[in-house]
XYZ file of C-alpha atoms in Angstrom:
468
model
C -26.518 23.273 25.478
C -29.531 23.904 23.278
C -32.262 21.393 22.569
C -32.420 20.498 18.880
C -36.018 20.680 17.678
C -37.677 21.682 14.433
C -39.440 25.019 14.349
C -43.185 25.025 15.134
C -45.497 24.176 12.244
C -46.707 27.770 12.087
C -43.208 28.907 11.096
C -42.573 26.129 8.574
C -42.888 27.019 4.858
C -45.206 24.957 2.648
C -42.442 23.803 0.306
C -38.795 24.234 -0.622
C -36.828 23.929 -3.847
C -33.296 24.921 -4.763
C -32.974 27.938 -7.024
C -31.673 27.100 -10.546
C -28.185 28.309 -9.606
C -28.115 26.356 -6.357
C -29.568 23.256 -8.044
C -26.689 23.331 -10.533
C -24.231 23.805 -7.665
C -25.750 20.821 -5.833
C -25.295 18.590 -8.895
C -21.620 19.548 -8.965
C -21.221 18.577 -5.311
C -22.937 15.220 -5.839
C -20.721 14.488 -8.862
C -17.631 14.618 -6.621
C -18.567 11.262 -5.088
C -18.570 7.815 -6.776
C -21.750 5.979 -7.678
C -23.503 4.740 -4.575
C -21.792 7.324 -2.336
C -23.980 10.330 -3.134
C -25.085 10.510 0.508
C -21.640 11.936 1.301
C -22.836 15.268 -0.140
C -25.535 15.672 2.529
C -23.740 18.309 4.634
C -22.831 20.647 1.724
C -26.388 20.462 0.393
C -27.926 21.150 3.804
C -25.605 24.133 4.210
C -26.605 25.540 0.836
C -30.298 25.017 1.639
C -29.866 26.879 4.935
C -28.058 29.709 3.178
C -30.840 30.026 0.578
C -33.539 30.029 3.257
C -32.227 32.992 5.218
C -29.945 31.151 7.616
C -32.144 28.316 8.922
C -33.352 24.869 7.797
C -37.083 24.205 7.539
C -38.414 20.653 7.442
C -39.238 20.889 3.731
C -35.618 21.803 2.941
C -34.364 18.764 4.868
C -36.761 16.519 2.955
C -35.795 18.095 -0.380
C -32.121 17.326 0.269
C -33.022 13.751 1.236
C -34.986 13.285 -2.008
C -32.132 14.760 -4.053
C -29.689 12.232 -2.567
C -32.076 9.267 -2.470
C -31.856 9.034 1.328
C -34.603 8.342 3.881
C -35.891 11.570 5.404
C -34.991 10.431 8.918
C -31.329 9.958 7.948
C -30.995 13.568 6.810
C -32.986 14.795 9.813
C -30.462 13.020 12.058
C -27.615 14.948 10.424
C -29.402 18.295 10.613
C -30.261 17.895 14.295
C -26.771 16.692 15.264
C -24.715 19.661 14.014
C -25.424 22.997 15.697
C -24.234 24.853 12.617
C -27.635 23.968 11.153
C -30.288 26.270 12.618
C -33.649 24.524 12.867
C -35.586 27.692 13.739
C -35.647 31.183 12.207
C -32.609 33.293 13.145
C -31.891 36.993 13.221
C -29.941 38.911 10.611
C -26.885 38.294 12.786
C -26.806 34.785 14.264
C -24.489 34.580 17.290
C -23.083 31.129 18.136
C -21.390 31.436 21.524
C -18.804 28.802 22.459
C -19.519 27.459 25.935
C -17.016 24.635 26.340
C -14.271 24.464 28.965
C -11.544 26.819 27.613
C -14.021 29.574 26.771
C -16.020 28.968 29.943
C -12.831 29.322 32.002
C -11.948 32.576 30.247
C -15.267 34.395 30.627
C -17.892 32.776 28.400
C -20.347 32.695 31.323
C -20.298 36.484 31.502
C -20.927 36.671 27.746
C -23.811 34.245 28.093
C -25.336 36.366 30.857
C -25.001 39.498 28.724
C -26.785 37.880 25.752
C -29.605 36.606 27.939
C -30.047 40.066 29.416
C -30.005 41.849 26.043
C -31.735 39.322 23.741
C -33.575 36.914 26.003
C -33.431 33.110 25.945
C -31.414 31.377 23.209
C -33.216 30.371 20.023
C -35.423 33.478 19.835
C -35.096 36.394 17.438
C -34.826 39.880 18.934
C -37.756 42.256 18.513
C -35.940 44.243 15.809
C -35.072 41.028 13.901
C -31.354 41.742 14.040
C -30.076 39.126 16.487
C -30.560 35.602 17.760
C -28.092 33.497 19.707
C -27.241 29.931 20.668
C -24.677 28.276 22.916
C -22.682 25.713 20.918
C -19.866 23.213 21.321
C -16.204 24.072 20.711
C -15.535 26.144 17.599
C -11.783 25.475 17.641
C -10.383 28.893 18.604
C -9.468 27.987 22.185
C -6.230 30.023 22.187
C -8.262 33.218 21.844
C -11.058 32.343 24.276
C -13.712 33.418 24.883
C -15.089 33.709 21.381
C -18.246 33.561 19.280
C -19.132 33.017 15.639
C -21.449 35.627 14.127
C -22.770 34.480 10.757
C -19.597 33.320 8.958
C -16.918 35.149 10.995
C -15.069 34.538 14.269
C -14.798 37.236 16.956
C -12.296 36.429 19.706
C -10.957 37.696 23.053
C -14.416 39.000 23.876
C -15.699 40.703 27.008
C -19.294 41.710 27.698
C -18.332 45.299 26.862
C -16.575 44.482 23.565
C -19.391 42.124 22.567
C -21.962 44.856 23.210
C -19.986 47.354 21.119
C -19.638 44.770 18.360
C -23.396 44.126 18.291
C -24.143 47.865 18.202
C -21.819 48.346 15.231
C -23.336 45.393 13.371
C -26.874 46.642 13.922
C -25.900 50.137 12.739
C -24.110 48.807 9.652
C -20.737 50.128 10.749
C -17.565 48.176 9.785
C -16.275 45.773 12.422
C -12.957 44.033 13.024
C -13.003 40.261 12.540
C -10.839 38.077 14.799
C -9.257 39.154 18.067
C -10.793 42.221 19.699
C -7.704 43.032 21.813
C -5.138 43.597 19.078
C -3.694 40.081 19.196
C -2.059 38.859 15.974
C -3.410 35.455 15.032
C -3.039 33.287 18.164
C 0.164 34.798 19.538
C 0.467 35.513 23.280
C -1.126 38.878 24.058
C 0.598 39.808 27.343
C 3.403 38.767 29.709
C 5.411 37.534 26.746
C 8.721 35.950 27.769
C 9.613 34.040 24.601
C 11.314 34.965 21.326
C 12.619 38.276 22.719
C 16.168 38.087 21.359
C 16.439 40.635 18.480
C 18.929 38.404 16.657
C 16.078 35.989 15.992
C 14.597 38.507 13.587
C 17.508 40.504 12.090
C 19.023 37.626 10.070
C 22.328 37.565 11.948
C 21.765 34.018 13.171
C 21.608 32.534 9.677
C 25.388 32.407 9.319
C 25.813 30.790 12.727
C 23.318 28.073 11.878
C 24.951 27.416 8.507
C 28.355 27.079 10.183
C 26.901 24.637 12.688
C 25.355 22.514 9.916
C 28.619 22.463 7.964
C 30.556 21.446 11.080
C 28.100 18.624 11.777
C 28.385 17.364 8.181
C 32.192 17.446 8.361
C 32.190 15.453 11.594
C 29.864 12.860 10.081
C 32.053 12.547 6.975
C 35.196 12.103 9.087
C 33.484 9.441 11.189
C 32.523 7.603 7.997
C 36.125 7.613 6.779
C 37.328 6.292 10.133
C 34.770 3.486 10.009
C 35.804 2.537 6.461
C 39.484 2.469 7.446
C 38.687 0.346 10.479
C 36.759 -2.122 8.306
C 39.687 -2.434 5.891
C 42.071 -3.108 8.772
C 39.800 -5.824 10.177
C 39.504 -7.418 6.738
C 43.294 -7.424 6.300
C 43.820 -8.969 9.721
C 41.171 -11.662 9.269
C 40.783 -12.444 5.545
C 37.846 -14.619 4.509
C 37.284 -16.435 1.189
C 35.228 -14.438 -1.286
C 31.685 -15.760 -1.659
C 31.634 -15.895 -5.502
C 34.387 -18.557 -5.475
C 32.713 -20.728 -2.829
C 32.124 -24.235 -4.191
C 33.846 -23.438 -7.542
C 36.327 -25.892 -9.038
C 39.951 -24.951 -8.411
C 40.682 -24.580 -12.122
C 37.641 -22.387 -12.824
C 38.171 -18.683 -12.051
C 35.313 -16.537 -10.716
C 35.136 -14.686 -14.040
C 34.424 -17.945 -15.889
C 30.721 -17.948 -14.978
C 27.563 -17.695 -17.129
C 26.821 -14.109 -16.033
C 30.363 -12.920 -16.850
C 30.381 -14.757 -20.197
C 27.045 -13.183 -21.133
C 28.338 -9.713 -20.193
C 31.347 -10.296 -22.454
C 29.205 -11.119 -25.474
C 29.682 -14.880 -25.213
C 27.010 -17.528 -24.824
C 26.278 -18.113 -21.131
C 26.302 -21.918 -21.539
C 29.319 -23.373 -23.335
C 28.911 -25.949 -26.092
C 30.944 -28.474 -24.092
C 28.674 -27.876 -21.088
C 25.635 -28.638 -23.241
C 27.203 -31.892 -24.418
C 28.040 -32.841 -20.840
C 24.480 -32.049 -19.758
C 23.050 -34.334 -22.446
C 25.371 -37.134 -21.315
C 23.906 -38.588 -18.108
C 27.312 -39.982 -17.179
C 28.558 -36.410 -16.622
C 25.946 -35.572 -13.962
C 27.308 -33.317 -11.256
C 25.540 -35.486 -8.708
C 27.573 -38.472 -9.847
C 30.742 -36.402 -9.616
C 29.907 -35.342 -6.099
C 29.396 -38.955 -5.037
C 32.374 -40.541 -6.812
C 34.869 -37.889 -5.752
C 37.478 -35.911 -7.649
C 39.651 -38.940 -8.414
C 37.017 -40.653 -10.611
C 36.058 -37.351 -12.222
C 39.652 -36.713 -13.194
C 39.937 -40.252 -14.581
C 37.018 -39.657 -16.938
C 38.712 -36.625 -18.502
C 41.032 -37.108 -21.459
C 43.610 -34.731 -22.905
C 41.509 -34.505 -26.066
C 38.617 -32.997 -24.100
C 40.728 -30.184 -22.641
C 41.065 -26.985 -24.679
C 44.559 -26.056 -25.941
C 46.571 -24.408 -23.228
C 47.733 -21.662 -25.609
C 44.437 -20.709 -27.300
C 44.660 -17.335 -28.986
C 42.013 -14.632 -28.394
C 40.867 -15.050 -32.014
C 40.294 -18.776 -31.515
C 38.389 -18.193 -28.288
C 36.188 -15.523 -29.921
C 35.422 -17.834 -32.858
C 34.449 -20.622 -30.492
C 32.211 -18.220 -28.559
C 30.436 -17.022 -31.721
C 29.766 -20.594 -32.825
C 28.333 -21.479 -29.437
C 26.192 -18.327 -29.431
C 24.762 -19.211 -32.849
C 23.928 -22.694 -31.600
C 22.229 -21.267 -28.498
C 20.223 -18.725 -30.503
C 18.774 -21.440 -32.722
C 16.991 -23.008 -29.741
C 14.239 -20.843 -28.238
C 13.027 -23.358 -25.644
C 15.337 -25.560 -23.619
C 14.482 -29.209 -23.223
C 14.925 -30.827 -19.854
C 18.120 -32.627 -20.883
C 19.661 -29.392 -22.271
C 19.858 -27.576 -18.948
C 23.425 -27.780 -17.605
C 23.437 -29.484 -14.219
C 24.129 -27.110 -11.352
C 26.781 -27.803 -8.721
C 25.205 -29.624 -5.816
C 25.382 -27.711 -2.558
C 26.987 -29.648 0.281
C 24.325 -31.816 1.891
C 21.681 -30.953 -0.741
C 18.902 -33.519 -1.060
C 17.779 -35.031 -4.339
C 14.604 -32.956 -4.051
C 16.617 -29.745 -3.709
C 18.777 -30.622 -6.715
C 15.743 -31.484 -8.833
C 13.947 -28.319 -7.706
C 16.858 -26.058 -8.650
C 17.206 -27.683 -12.062
C 13.440 -27.405 -12.600
C 13.395 -23.726 -11.649
C 16.296 -22.949 -13.985
C 14.700 -24.708 -16.962
C 11.276 -23.164 -16.404
C 12.681 -19.682 -15.895
C 14.511 -19.844 -19.239
C 11.427 -21.160 -21.035
C 9.001 -18.618 -19.570
C 11.314 -15.759 -20.523
C 10.246 -16.226 -24.157
C 6.504 -16.020 -23.411
C 4.447 -12.804 -23.547
C 4.172 -10.989 -20.236
C 0.384 -11.358 -20.265
C 0.482 -15.138 -20.736
C -2.076 -16.956 -18.597
C -1.044 -19.483 -15.917
C -2.280 -22.303 -18.183
C -0.262 -21.019 -21.159
C 2.856 -20.852 -19.003
C 2.263 -24.367 -17.684
C 1.669 -25.785 -21.188
C 5.010 -24.312 -22.312
C 7.012 -26.289 -19.753
C 5.129 -29.531 -19.148
C 2.072 -31.701 -19.619
C -1.199 -31.308 -17.778
C -1.875 -34.357 -15.595
C -5.027 -36.426 -16.162
C -7.977 -35.112 -14.186
C -11.164 -36.439 -12.641
C -14.542 -34.788 -13.096
C -15.250 -35.375 -9.411
C -13.830 -37.210 -6.430
C -14.285 -40.982 -6.483
C -17.379 -41.980 -4.532
C -17.776 -38.304 -3.704
C -14.997 -38.540 -1.091
C -11.795 -36.604 -1.936
C -8.629 -37.379 -0.014
C -7.440 -34.816 2.523
C -4.673 -33.400 0.329
C -3.692 -31.022 3.120
C -2.017 -34.009 4.800
C 0.770 -33.511 2.260
C 3.269 -31.030 3.671
C 3.148 -27.926 1.498
C -0.518 -28.204 0.505
C -2.725 -25.853 2.468
C -6.453 -25.188 2.056
C -5.809 -22.740 -0.781
C -3.644 -25.125 -2.797
C -6.060 -27.977 -2.106
C -8.890 -25.903 -3.565
C -6.845 -25.083 -6.680
C -5.909 -28.737 -7.134
C -9.601 -29.652 -6.955
C -10.217 -27.080 -9.695
C -7.653 -28.986 -11.795
C -9.444 -32.292 -11.153
C -6.895 -33.568 -8.602
C -8.712 -35.130 -5.636
C -6.685 -38.171 -4.522
C -3.215 -39.089 -3.290
C -2.783 -41.705 -6.027
C -3.213 -39.028 -8.702
C -0.323 -37.012 -7.268
C 1.756 -40.155 -6.667
C 1.533 -41.004 -10.386
C 2.664 -37.597 -11.686
C 5.486 -37.718 -14.242
C 8.284 -35.170 -14.401
C 6.448 -33.181 -17.081
C 3.268 -33.249 -15.027
C 5.117 -32.029 -11.935
C 6.523 -29.157 -13.994
C 3.062 -28.308 -15.355
C 1.362 -28.210 -11.947
C 4.206 -26.312 -10.277
C 4.210 -23.645 -12.992
C 0.408 -23.377 -13.008
C 0.419 -22.820 -9.244
C 3.240 -20.244 -9.662
C 5.853 -22.091 -7.588
C 8.013 -24.241 -9.912
C 10.410 -26.469 -8.017
C 8.390 -26.467 -4.818
C 6.720 -29.820 -5.550
C 10.169 -31.452 -5.791
C 11.515 -29.552 -2.815
C 8.629 -30.678 -0.589
C 8.396 -34.110 -2.268
C 4.641 -34.081 -2.890
C 4.905 -37.209 -5.037
C 6.799 -39.168 -2.378
C 4.417 -38.050 0.340
C 1.422 -39.009 -1.810
C 2.867 -42.476 -2.418
C 3.286 -42.980 1.308
C -0.235 -41.750 2.026
C -2.164 -43.439 -0.758
C 0.071 -45.578 -2.964
C 0.918 -45.034 -6.605
C -1.165 -48.024 -7.751
C -4.413 -47.008 -6.070
C -7.514 -47.000 -8.286
C -7.661 -43.212 -8.698
C -5.432 -43.071 -11.804
C -6.855 -46.183 -13.430
C -10.391 -44.892 -13.052
C -9.744 -41.870 -15.295
């Protein structure tokens, strides 16, 4: 391959500047890249400079491009010397770049190279008539039609020493030449000994119907298989029925349609007035019902509390409208207004509290603007806990010892002025709600029992809270 050196000083021009048209073009290229990335335009600008200078890049042109892009001269020189498409010495009117890599070399590029050396002399020198110069370069990407060469901007492929000589004679004489393959090949198709795609039906359109029939048959088979699978699933379900999931855990007298989502879809208030009254009465807690058993729950009910067995649709609609009006008058639910949720079998107190907390907070946040800040959301559901300006004695507790608090949450708690276990141990319910909402995971503090863990680690009566 050729050595990449700048032309001798005697051949270098004294200066270089883009023509007004090319300068405007260069500005358009630079504008394609974001601020600070103007160096990405270096190759287009070098190419335009080479084009303006008669097909080669003098040192002054390289430096002018570097100054235009605000790059060190050596950086642009590195680019210009790396790519062989940039000629660093004067070239002839027709610059021949001969591919010399493996595919072309295997197909006859060595003979082409010998012909050029015999006719023009060593690479990098302009012929005596000024028409030609040549250079051996790396792969030009037309391996299927090897051997090949690029002359100025065009590719000439499937060359032999004879066809290359004829091509050069025509170019020098100004006669028209054929670009591309010189053996009549179309694009990169095989040129001889072709044994593929010989069936005439591939080209006369007769196979289209056969393919369409095959596609339709495949679709029909897939549809039939789907029907068989559906029928098989129905048979298995009939043979081995399982309880429907929506009724799991529901009271025997409460149908699946008697749920908040179904009542809301029917135009009724999702939470019944009686449910609200039961929620406000601590004695009706679902947790208490789960512990005392159905016998005690049934004993607490009285006939007066049960709705009439023969309520008319008009009476039910009137009751629903009254409950909806009552619900609409309250934009933000208080903690004691959230109807207790059925406790899952084996659910811990932390899980029950977390689910209730999530439900209340979700309903409250629904009324806030979508762009509300984390602090605005937290203020809407709770009270910000007291904070310290800095850790006591400059030594914060290792809050990451609490399960659920990682380095990220510890840092955010420090930003809130929470440095010690005793601060977390003393959080009230409203403060737990505030912190959980601010950190964007309401209910998690209850679920992971941060307060209980903090009490075990530091004690609720430690001096951290009293020092505030």
